[in-house]
Amino acid sequence: MPSPALAQNKPADTGKKLYCWDNARGERICSDTLPPEAVNSAREEFSARSGLRSAEVQRALTAEERADAELAAAQAQVDAAAAETRRRTEQAMLSTYGSEDALRRVFNERAAIVDNNIKTAAYNVASLREALATQLSTAGDRELAGQKVSDKQAGDIRQRHAELLAQLRLQAAFEQQRRALDVEIAETLARYRELKGIAAPAAATAPAATEPPPRQG
């Protein structure tokens, strides 16, 4: 049977934490529990037993910041594919590609990436528009019925609107990437024709207008 002294010296629970964060008014708050409104805030975590800081948690990203991060990741992917494309085309344009169609296929991977990003952003925009319209309609019905729109409901509407604006920015950026890619493809093909001594394909011309037949007297 353990002696009382050993029982008293038993270490306390080392898993308990102390959380410290700044509230909306800039006041420093420390507690052994983390309230829901502080979950997304930047905070420091300390061991309740030793008092030493055990972790530092950054605040959650806003919808705009998440969109910026997503755009940066997508741009990095496109840039990496672009660098690979330039390397391959510069080294092998003349010796490898026997036709313009073969050269065009080099750009297929990049075009597929950008096109998929555009489709995803368009789908997200449509979904967010529909959800926001539903939320606004519900809030409008409450006001027409003489009921107050709750703070949570108003906050949800603002959040959904911010997410929609962020996705619209993404969609516009992806569409700009596609236009830039089209220009690059055209310039590369023009350079290929120049090196090969191939004339550019003639632009399609509209058929010449024909005079109406003379009316019979």
PDB file of C-alpha atoms in Angstrom:
ATOM      1  CA  MET A   1       0.000   0.000   0.000  1.00  0.00           C
ATOM      2  CA  PRO A   2       1.555   3.394  -0.978  1.00  0.00           C
ATOM      3  CA  SER A   3       2.474   5.707   1.848  1.00  0.00           C
ATOM      4  CA  PRO A   4       0.602   9.052   2.276  1.00  0.00           C
ATOM      5  CA  ALA A   5       3.770  10.908   1.341  1.00  0.00           C
ATOM      6  CA  LEU A   6       3.976   9.122  -2.013  1.00  0.00           C
ATOM      7  CA  ALA A   7       0.323   9.780  -2.684  1.00  0.00           C
ATOM      8  CA  GLN A   8       0.782  13.485  -2.007  1.00  0.00           C
ATOM      9  CA  ASN A   9       3.807  13.628  -4.344  1.00  0.00           C
ATOM     10  CA  LYS A  10       1.868  12.113  -7.261  1.00  0.00           C
ATOM     11  CA  PRO A  11       2.276  14.499 -10.245  1.00  0.00           C
ATOM     12  CA  ALA A  12      -0.740  16.539 -11.227  1.00  0.00           C
ATOM     13  CA  ASP A  13      -2.458  16.177 -14.580  1.00  0.00           C
ATOM     14  CA  THR A  14       0.045  17.575 -17.095  1.00  0.00           C
ATOM     15  CA  GLY A  15      -2.529  17.835 -19.900  1.00  0.00           C
ATOM     16  CA  LYS A  16      -4.394  20.843 -18.498  1.00  0.00           C
ATOM     17  CA  LYS A  17      -3.756  24.097 -20.363  1.00  0.00           C
ATOM     18  CA  LEU A  18      -4.058  27.816 -19.790  1.00  0.00           C
ATOM     19  CA  TYR A  19      -5.155  29.915 -22.786  1.00  0.00           C
ATOM     20  CA  CYS A  20      -4.335  33.605 -23.294  1.00  0.00           C
ATOM     21  CA  TRP A  21      -5.766  35.787 -26.090  1.00  0.00           C
ATOM     22  CA  ASP A  22      -6.812  39.369 -26.865  1.00  0.00           C
ATOM     23  CA  ASN A  23     -10.524  40.096 -27.062  1.00  0.00           C
ATOM     24  CA  ALA A  24     -12.216  42.467 -29.522  1.00  0.00           C
ATOM     25  CA  ARG A  25     -11.375  45.446 -27.301  1.00  0.00           C
ATOM     26  CA  GLY A  26      -7.693  44.516 -27.186  1.00  0.00           C
ATOM     27  CA  GLU A  27      -7.866  43.292 -23.593  1.00  0.00           C
ATOM     28  CA  ARG A  28      -5.666  40.364 -22.619  1.00  0.00           C
ATOM     29  CA  ILE A  29      -7.737  37.412 -21.370  1.00  0.00           C
ATOM     30  CA  CYS A  30      -6.368  34.236 -19.781  1.00  0.00           C
ATOM     31  CA  SER A  31      -8.474  31.243 -18.817  1.00  0.00           C
ATOM     32  CA  ASP A  32      -8.278  27.474 -18.487  1.00  0.00           C
ATOM     33  CA  THR A  33     -11.214  27.190 -20.906  1.00  0.00           C
ATOM     34  CA  LEU A  34     -11.497  28.571 -24.433  1.00  0.00           C
ATOM     35  CA  PRO A  35     -14.891  30.196 -25.163  1.00  0.00           C
ATOM     36  CA  PRO A  36     -16.441  29.750 -28.643  1.00  0.00           C
ATOM     37  CA  GLU A  37     -15.857  33.397 -29.602  1.00  0.00           C
ATOM     38  CA  ALA A  38     -12.104  32.966 -29.033  1.00  0.00           C
ATOM     39  CA  VAL A  39     -11.626  29.746 -30.997  1.00  0.00           C
ATOM     40  CA  ASN A  40     -10.589  31.600 -34.185  1.00  0.00           C
ATOM     41  CA  SER A  41      -8.461  34.195 -32.368  1.00  0.00           C
ATOM     42  CA  ALA A  42      -4.674  34.121 -32.115  1.00  0.00           C
ATOM     43  CA  ARG A  43      -3.693  32.739 -28.727  1.00  0.00           C
ATOM     44  CA  GLU A  44      -0.923  31.337 -26.593  1.00  0.00           C
ATOM     45  CA  GLU A  45      -1.228  28.069 -24.705  1.00  0.00           C
ATOM     46  CA  PHE A  46       0.601  27.375 -21.440  1.00  0.00           C
ATOM     47  CA  SER A  47       1.064  24.276 -19.349  1.00  0.00           C
ATOM     48  CA  ALA A  48      -1.020  24.697 -16.207  1.00  0.00           C
ATOM     49  CA  ARG A  49       1.520  22.636 -14.278  1.00  0.00           C
ATOM     50  CA  SER A  50       4.802  24.276 -15.320  1.00  0.00           C
ATOM     51  CA  GLY A  51       3.570  27.679 -16.489  1.00  0.00           C
ATOM     52  CA  LEU A  52       5.701  27.323 -19.650  1.00  0.00           C
ATOM     53  CA  ARG A  53       4.280  28.222 -23.037  1.00  0.00           C
ATOM     54  CA  SER A  54       3.509  25.049 -24.944  1.00  0.00           C
ATOM     55  CA  ALA A  55       2.055  26.412 -28.185  1.00  0.00           C
ATOM     56  CA  GLU A  56       1.186  29.518 -30.171  1.00  0.00           C
ATOM     57  CA  VAL A  57      -1.896  29.356 -32.410  1.00  0.00           C
ATOM     58  CA  GLN A  58      -2.438  31.872 -35.204  1.00  0.00           C
ATOM     59  CA  ARG A  59      -5.873  33.319 -35.816  1.00  0.00           C
ATOM     60  CA  ALA A  60      -8.126  31.729 -38.420  1.00  0.00           C
ATOM     61  CA  LEU A  61      -7.911  33.196 -41.914  1.00  0.00           C
ATOM     62  CA  THR A  62     -10.727  35.376 -43.225  1.00  0.00           C
ATOM     63  CA  ALA A  63     -12.583  34.435 -46.405  1.00  0.00           C
ATOM     64  CA  GLU A  64     -10.507  37.003 -48.314  1.00  0.00           C
ATOM     65  CA  GLU A  65      -7.245  35.659 -46.912  1.00  0.00           C
ATOM     66  CA  ARG A  66      -8.247  32.091 -47.754  1.00  0.00           C
ATOM     67  CA  ALA A  67      -9.030  33.201 -51.307  1.00  0.00           C
ATOM     68  CA  ASP A  68      -5.623  34.931 -51.548  1.00  0.00           C
ATOM     69  CA  ALA A  69      -3.900  31.762 -50.340  1.00  0.00           C
ATOM     70  CA  GLU A  70      -5.864  29.646 -52.807  1.00  0.00           C
ATOM     71  CA  LEU A  71      -5.028  32.031 -55.633  1.00  0.00           C
ATOM     72  CA  ALA A  72      -1.345  32.032 -54.700  1.00  0.00           C
ATOM     73  CA  ALA A  73      -1.273  28.221 -54.688  1.00  0.00           C
ATOM     74  CA  ALA A  74      -3.051  28.039 -58.030  1.00  0.00           C
ATOM     75  CA  GLN A  75      -0.722  30.677 -59.496  1.00  0.00           C
ATOM     76  CA  ALA A  76       2.315  28.750 -58.262  1.00  0.00           C
ATOM     77  CA  GLN A  77       0.996  25.615 -59.943  1.00  0.00           C
ATOM     78  CA  VAL A  78       0.420  27.448 -63.214  1.00  0.00           C
ATOM     79  CA  ASP A  79       3.843  29.157 -63.012  1.00  0.00           C
ATOM     80  CA  ALA A  80       5.579  25.823 -62.471  1.00  0.00           C
ATOM     81  CA  ALA A  81       3.785  24.345 -65.475  1.00  0.00           C
ATOM     82  CA  ALA A  82       4.686  27.455 -67.498  1.00  0.00           C
ATOM     83  CA  ALA A  83       8.375  27.136 -66.638  1.00  0.00           C
ATOM     84  CA  GLU A  84       8.340  23.489 -67.681  1.00  0.00           C
ATOM     85  CA  THR A  85       6.542  24.346 -70.905  1.00  0.00           C
ATOM     86  CA  ARG A  86       9.067  27.051 -71.785  1.00  0.00           C
ATOM     87  CA  ARG A  87      11.958  24.690 -71.092  1.00  0.00           C
ATOM     88  CA  ARG A  88      10.520  22.004 -73.317  1.00  0.00           C
ATOM     89  CA  THR A  89       9.537  24.328 -76.148  1.00  0.00           C
ATOM     90  CA  GLU A  90      12.838  26.225 -76.239  1.00  0.00           C
ATOM     91  CA  GLN A  91      14.926  23.032 -76.305  1.00  0.00           C
ATOM     92  CA  ALA A  92      12.859  20.997 -78.682  1.00  0.00           C
ATOM     93  CA  MET A  93      10.684  23.326 -80.739  1.00  0.00           C
ATOM     94  CA  LEU A  94      12.477  22.668 -83.992  1.00  0.00           C
ATOM     95  CA  SER A  95      13.805  19.156 -83.483  1.00  0.00           C
ATOM     96  CA  THR A  96      10.774  17.543 -81.870  1.00  0.00           C
ATOM     97  CA  TYR A  97       7.605  19.130 -83.131  1.00  0.00           C
ATOM     98  CA  GLY A  98       6.900  18.373 -86.727  1.00  0.00           C
ATOM     99  CA  SER A  99       3.656  20.297 -86.839  1.00  0.00           C
ATOM    100  CA  GLU A 100       1.762  23.043 -85.084  1.00  0.00           C
ATOM    101  CA  ASP A 101      -0.688  20.503 -83.667  1.00  0.00           C
ATOM    102  CA  ALA A 102       2.170  18.664 -81.953  1.00  0.00           C
ATOM    103  CA  LEU A 103       3.376  21.956 -80.474  1.00  0.00           C
ATOM    104  CA  ARG A 104      -0.117  22.863 -79.286  1.00  0.00           C
ATOM    105  CA  ARG A 105      -0.293  19.641 -77.278  1.00  0.00           C
ATOM    106  CA  VAL A 106       2.541  20.937 -75.068  1.00  0.00           C
ATOM    107  CA  PHE A 107       0.140  23.549 -73.707  1.00  0.00           C
ATOM    108  CA  ASN A 108      -2.694  21.101 -73.021  1.00  0.00           C
ATOM    109  CA  GLU A 109      -1.681  20.454 -69.404  1.00  0.00           C
ATOM    110  CA  ARG A 110      -1.585  24.138 -68.502  1.00  0.00           C
ATOM    111  CA  ALA A 111      -4.832  24.831 -70.325  1.00  0.00           C
ATOM    112  CA  ALA A 112      -6.506  21.957 -68.470  1.00  0.00           C
ATOM    113  CA  ILE A 113      -5.327  23.312 -65.093  1.00  0.00           C
ATOM    114  CA  VAL A 114      -6.595  26.820 -65.780  1.00  0.00           C
ATOM    115  CA  ASP A 115      -9.869  25.643 -67.313  1.00  0.00           C
ATOM    116  CA  ASN A 116     -10.539  23.416 -64.304  1.00  0.00           C
ATOM    117  CA  ASN A 117      -9.858  26.358 -61.963  1.00  0.00           C
ATOM    118  CA  ILE A 118     -12.312  28.499 -63.934  1.00  0.00           C
ATOM    119  CA  LYS A 119     -15.027  25.825 -63.793  1.00  0.00           C
ATOM    120  CA  THR A 120     -14.531  25.296 -60.060  1.00  0.00           C
ATOM    121  CA  ALA A 121     -14.681  29.025 -59.321  1.00  0.00           C
ATOM    122  CA  ALA A 122     -17.803  29.433 -61.484  1.00  0.00           C
ATOM    123  CA  TYR A 123     -19.498  26.559 -59.624  1.00  0.00           C
ATOM    124  CA  ASN A 124     -18.561  28.074 -56.260  1.00  0.00           C
ATOM    125  CA  VAL A 125     -19.850  31.499 -57.306  1.00  0.00           C
ATOM    126  CA  ALA A 126     -23.171  30.036 -58.435  1.00  0.00           C
ATOM    127  CA  SER A 127     -23.559  28.051 -55.198  1.00  0.00           C
ATOM    128  CA  LEU A 128     -22.704  31.046 -53.010  1.00  0.00           C
ATOM    129  CA  ARG A 129     -25.077  33.308 -54.942  1.00  0.00           C
ATOM    130  CA  GLU A 130     -27.907  30.842 -54.451  1.00  0.00           C
ATOM    131  CA  ALA A 131     -27.176  30.428 -50.739  1.00  0.00           C
ATOM    132  CA  LEU A 132     -26.906  34.188 -50.221  1.00  0.00           C
ATOM    133  CA  ALA A 133     -30.173  34.790 -52.071  1.00  0.00           C
ATOM    134  CA  THR A 134     -31.878  32.245 -49.807  1.00  0.00           C
ATOM    135  CA  GLN A 135     -30.484  33.888 -46.677  1.00  0.00           C
ATOM    136  CA  LEU A 136     -31.544  37.355 -47.834  1.00  0.00           C
ATOM    137  CA  SER A 137     -35.013  36.102 -48.707  1.00  0.00           C
ATOM    138  CA  THR A 138     -35.416  34.511 -45.274  1.00  0.00           C
ATOM    139  CA  ALA A 139     -34.253  37.705 -43.557  1.00  0.00           C
ATOM    140  CA  GLY A 140     -36.630  39.770 -45.694  1.00  0.00           C
ATOM    141  CA  ASP A 141     -39.557  37.533 -44.785  1.00  0.00           C
ATOM    142  CA  ARG A 142     -38.781  37.995 -41.098  1.00  0.00           C
ATOM    143  CA  GLU A 143     -38.726  41.776 -41.460  1.00  0.00           C
ATOM    144  CA  LEU A 144     -41.996  41.784 -43.404  1.00  0.00           C
ATOM    145  CA  ALA A 145     -43.520  39.724 -40.612  1.00  0.00           C
ATOM    146  CA  GLY A 146     -42.407  42.337 -38.096  1.00  0.00           C
ATOM    147  CA  GLN A 147     -39.699  40.110 -36.628  1.00  0.00           C
ATOM    148  CA  LYS A 148     -36.134  41.170 -35.973  1.00  0.00           C
ATOM    149  CA  VAL A 149     -33.294  39.621 -37.952  1.00  0.00           C
ATOM    150  CA  SER A 150     -31.009  38.013 -35.368  1.00  0.00           C
ATOM    151  CA  ASP A 151     -27.379  39.067 -35.011  1.00  0.00           C
ATOM    152  CA  LYS A 152     -26.287  35.562 -35.974  1.00  0.00           C
ATOM    153  CA  GLN A 153     -28.408  35.618 -39.112  1.00  0.00           C
ATOM    154  CA  ALA A 154     -27.032  39.029 -40.113  1.00  0.00           C
ATOM    155  CA  GLY A 155     -23.499  37.832 -39.412  1.00  0.00           C
ATOM    156  CA  ASP A 156     -24.031  34.728 -41.552  1.00  0.00           C
ATOM    157  CA  ILE A 157     -25.229  36.925 -44.426  1.00  0.00           C
ATOM    158  CA  ARG A 158     -22.149  39.159 -44.169  1.00  0.00           C
ATOM    159  CA  GLN A 159     -19.891  36.105 -44.062  1.00  0.00           C
ATOM    160  CA  ARG A 160     -21.543  34.521 -47.118  1.00  0.00           C
ATOM    161  CA  HIS A 161     -21.282  37.835 -49.001  1.00  0.00           C
ATOM    162  CA  ALA A 162     -17.559  38.058 -48.198  1.00  0.00           C
ATOM    163  CA  GLU A 163     -17.053  34.498 -49.437  1.00  0.00           C
ATOM    164  CA  LEU A 164     -18.905  35.332 -52.666  1.00  0.00           C
ATOM    165  CA  LEU A 165     -16.725  38.396 -53.309  1.00  0.00           C
ATOM    166  CA  ALA A 166     -13.604  36.317 -52.671  1.00  0.00           C
ATOM    167  CA  GLN A 167     -14.710  33.662 -55.168  1.00  0.00           C
ATOM    168  CA  LEU A 168     -15.529  36.328 -57.761  1.00  0.00           C
ATOM    169  CA  ARG A 169     -11.969  37.622 -57.402  1.00  0.00           C
ATOM    170  CA  LEU A 170     -10.656  34.106 -57.934  1.00  0.00           C
ATOM    171  CA  GLN A 171     -12.833  33.588 -60.986  1.00  0.00           C
ATOM    172  CA  ALA A 172     -11.658  36.872 -62.545  1.00  0.00           C
ATOM    173  CA  ALA A 173      -8.011  36.002 -61.849  1.00  0.00           C
ATOM    174  CA  PHE A 174      -8.347  32.547 -63.418  1.00  0.00           C
ATOM    175  CA  GLU A 175     -10.044  33.994 -66.498  1.00  0.00           C
ATOM    176  CA  GLN A 176      -7.168  36.473 -66.832  1.00  0.00           C
ATOM    177  CA  GLN A 177      -4.715  33.567 -66.636  1.00  0.00           C
ATOM    178  CA  ARG A 178      -6.566  31.877 -69.504  1.00  0.00           C
ATOM    179  CA  ARG A 179      -6.395  34.984 -71.662  1.00  0.00           C
ATOM    180  CA  ALA A 180      -2.670  35.316 -70.943  1.00  0.00           C
ATOM    181  CA  LEU A 181      -2.165  31.656 -71.861  1.00  0.00           C
ATOM    182  CA  ASP A 182      -3.980  32.152 -75.173  1.00  0.00           C
ATOM    183  CA  VAL A 183      -1.612  35.037 -75.973  1.00  0.00           C
ATOM    184  CA  GLU A 184       1.421  32.918 -75.075  1.00  0.00           C
ATOM    185  CA  ILE A 185       0.222  30.054 -77.279  1.00  0.00           C
ATOM    186  CA  ALA A 186      -0.283  32.414 -80.207  1.00  0.00           C
ATOM    187  CA  GLU A 187       3.168  33.985 -79.742  1.00  0.00           C
ATOM    188  CA  THR A 188       4.855  30.572 -79.464  1.00  0.00           C
ATOM    189  CA  LEU A 189       3.171  29.336 -82.622  1.00  0.00           C
ATOM    190  CA  ALA A 190       4.222  32.521 -84.421  1.00  0.00           C
ATOM    191  CA  ARG A 191       7.839  31.961 -83.318  1.00  0.00           C
ATOM    192  CA  TYR A 192       7.631  28.324 -84.456  1.00  0.00           C
ATOM    193  CA  ARG A 193       6.426  29.376 -87.903  1.00  0.00           C
ATOM    194  CA  GLU A 194       9.188  31.955 -88.096  1.00  0.00           C
ATOM    195  CA  LEU A 195      11.890  29.390 -87.254  1.00  0.00           C
ATOM    196  CA  LYS A 196      10.408  26.852 -89.643  1.00  0.00           C
ATOM    197  CA  GLY A 197       9.881  29.388 -92.403  1.00  0.00           C
ATOM    198  CA  ILE A 198       6.191  28.595 -92.507  1.00  0.00           C
ATOM    199  CA  ALA A 199       3.695  31.216 -93.545  1.00  0.00           C
ATOM    200  CA  ALA A 200       0.932  31.981 -91.057  1.00  0.00           C
ATOM    201  CA  PRO A 201      -2.396  30.458 -92.009  1.00  0.00           C
ATOM    202  CA  ALA A 202      -4.569  32.860 -93.946  1.00  0.00           C
ATOM    203  CA  ALA A 203      -7.456  34.323 -91.979  1.00  0.00           C
ATOM    204  CA  ALA A 204     -10.828  33.122 -93.052  1.00  0.00           C
ATOM    205  CA  THR A 205     -12.465  35.645 -95.345  1.00  0.00           C
ATOM    206  CA  ALA A 206     -16.138  36.180 -95.824  1.00  0.00           C
ATOM    207  CA  PRO A 207     -17.480  35.193 -99.234  1.00  0.00           C
ATOM    208  CA  ALA A 208     -17.778  38.065-101.671  1.00  0.00           C
ATOM    209  CA  ALA A 209     -21.226  39.527-101.889  1.00  0.00           C
ATOM    210  CA  THR A 210     -23.011  38.726-105.135  1.00  0.00           C
ATOM    211  CA  GLU A 211     -25.249  41.159-106.921  1.00  0.00           C
ATOM    212  CA  PRO A 212     -28.891  40.188-107.025  1.00  0.00           C
ATOM    213  CA  PRO A 213     -30.056  38.939-110.418  1.00  0.00           C
ATOM    214  CA  PRO A 214     -31.770  41.567-112.565  1.00  0.00           C
ATOM    215  CA  ARG A 215     -35.479  41.637-112.216  1.00  0.00           C
ATOM    216  CA  GLN A 216     -37.407  40.328-115.150  1.00  0.00           C
ATOM    217  CA  GLY A 217     -39.449  42.973-116.929  1.00  0.00           C
TER     218      GLY A 217
END
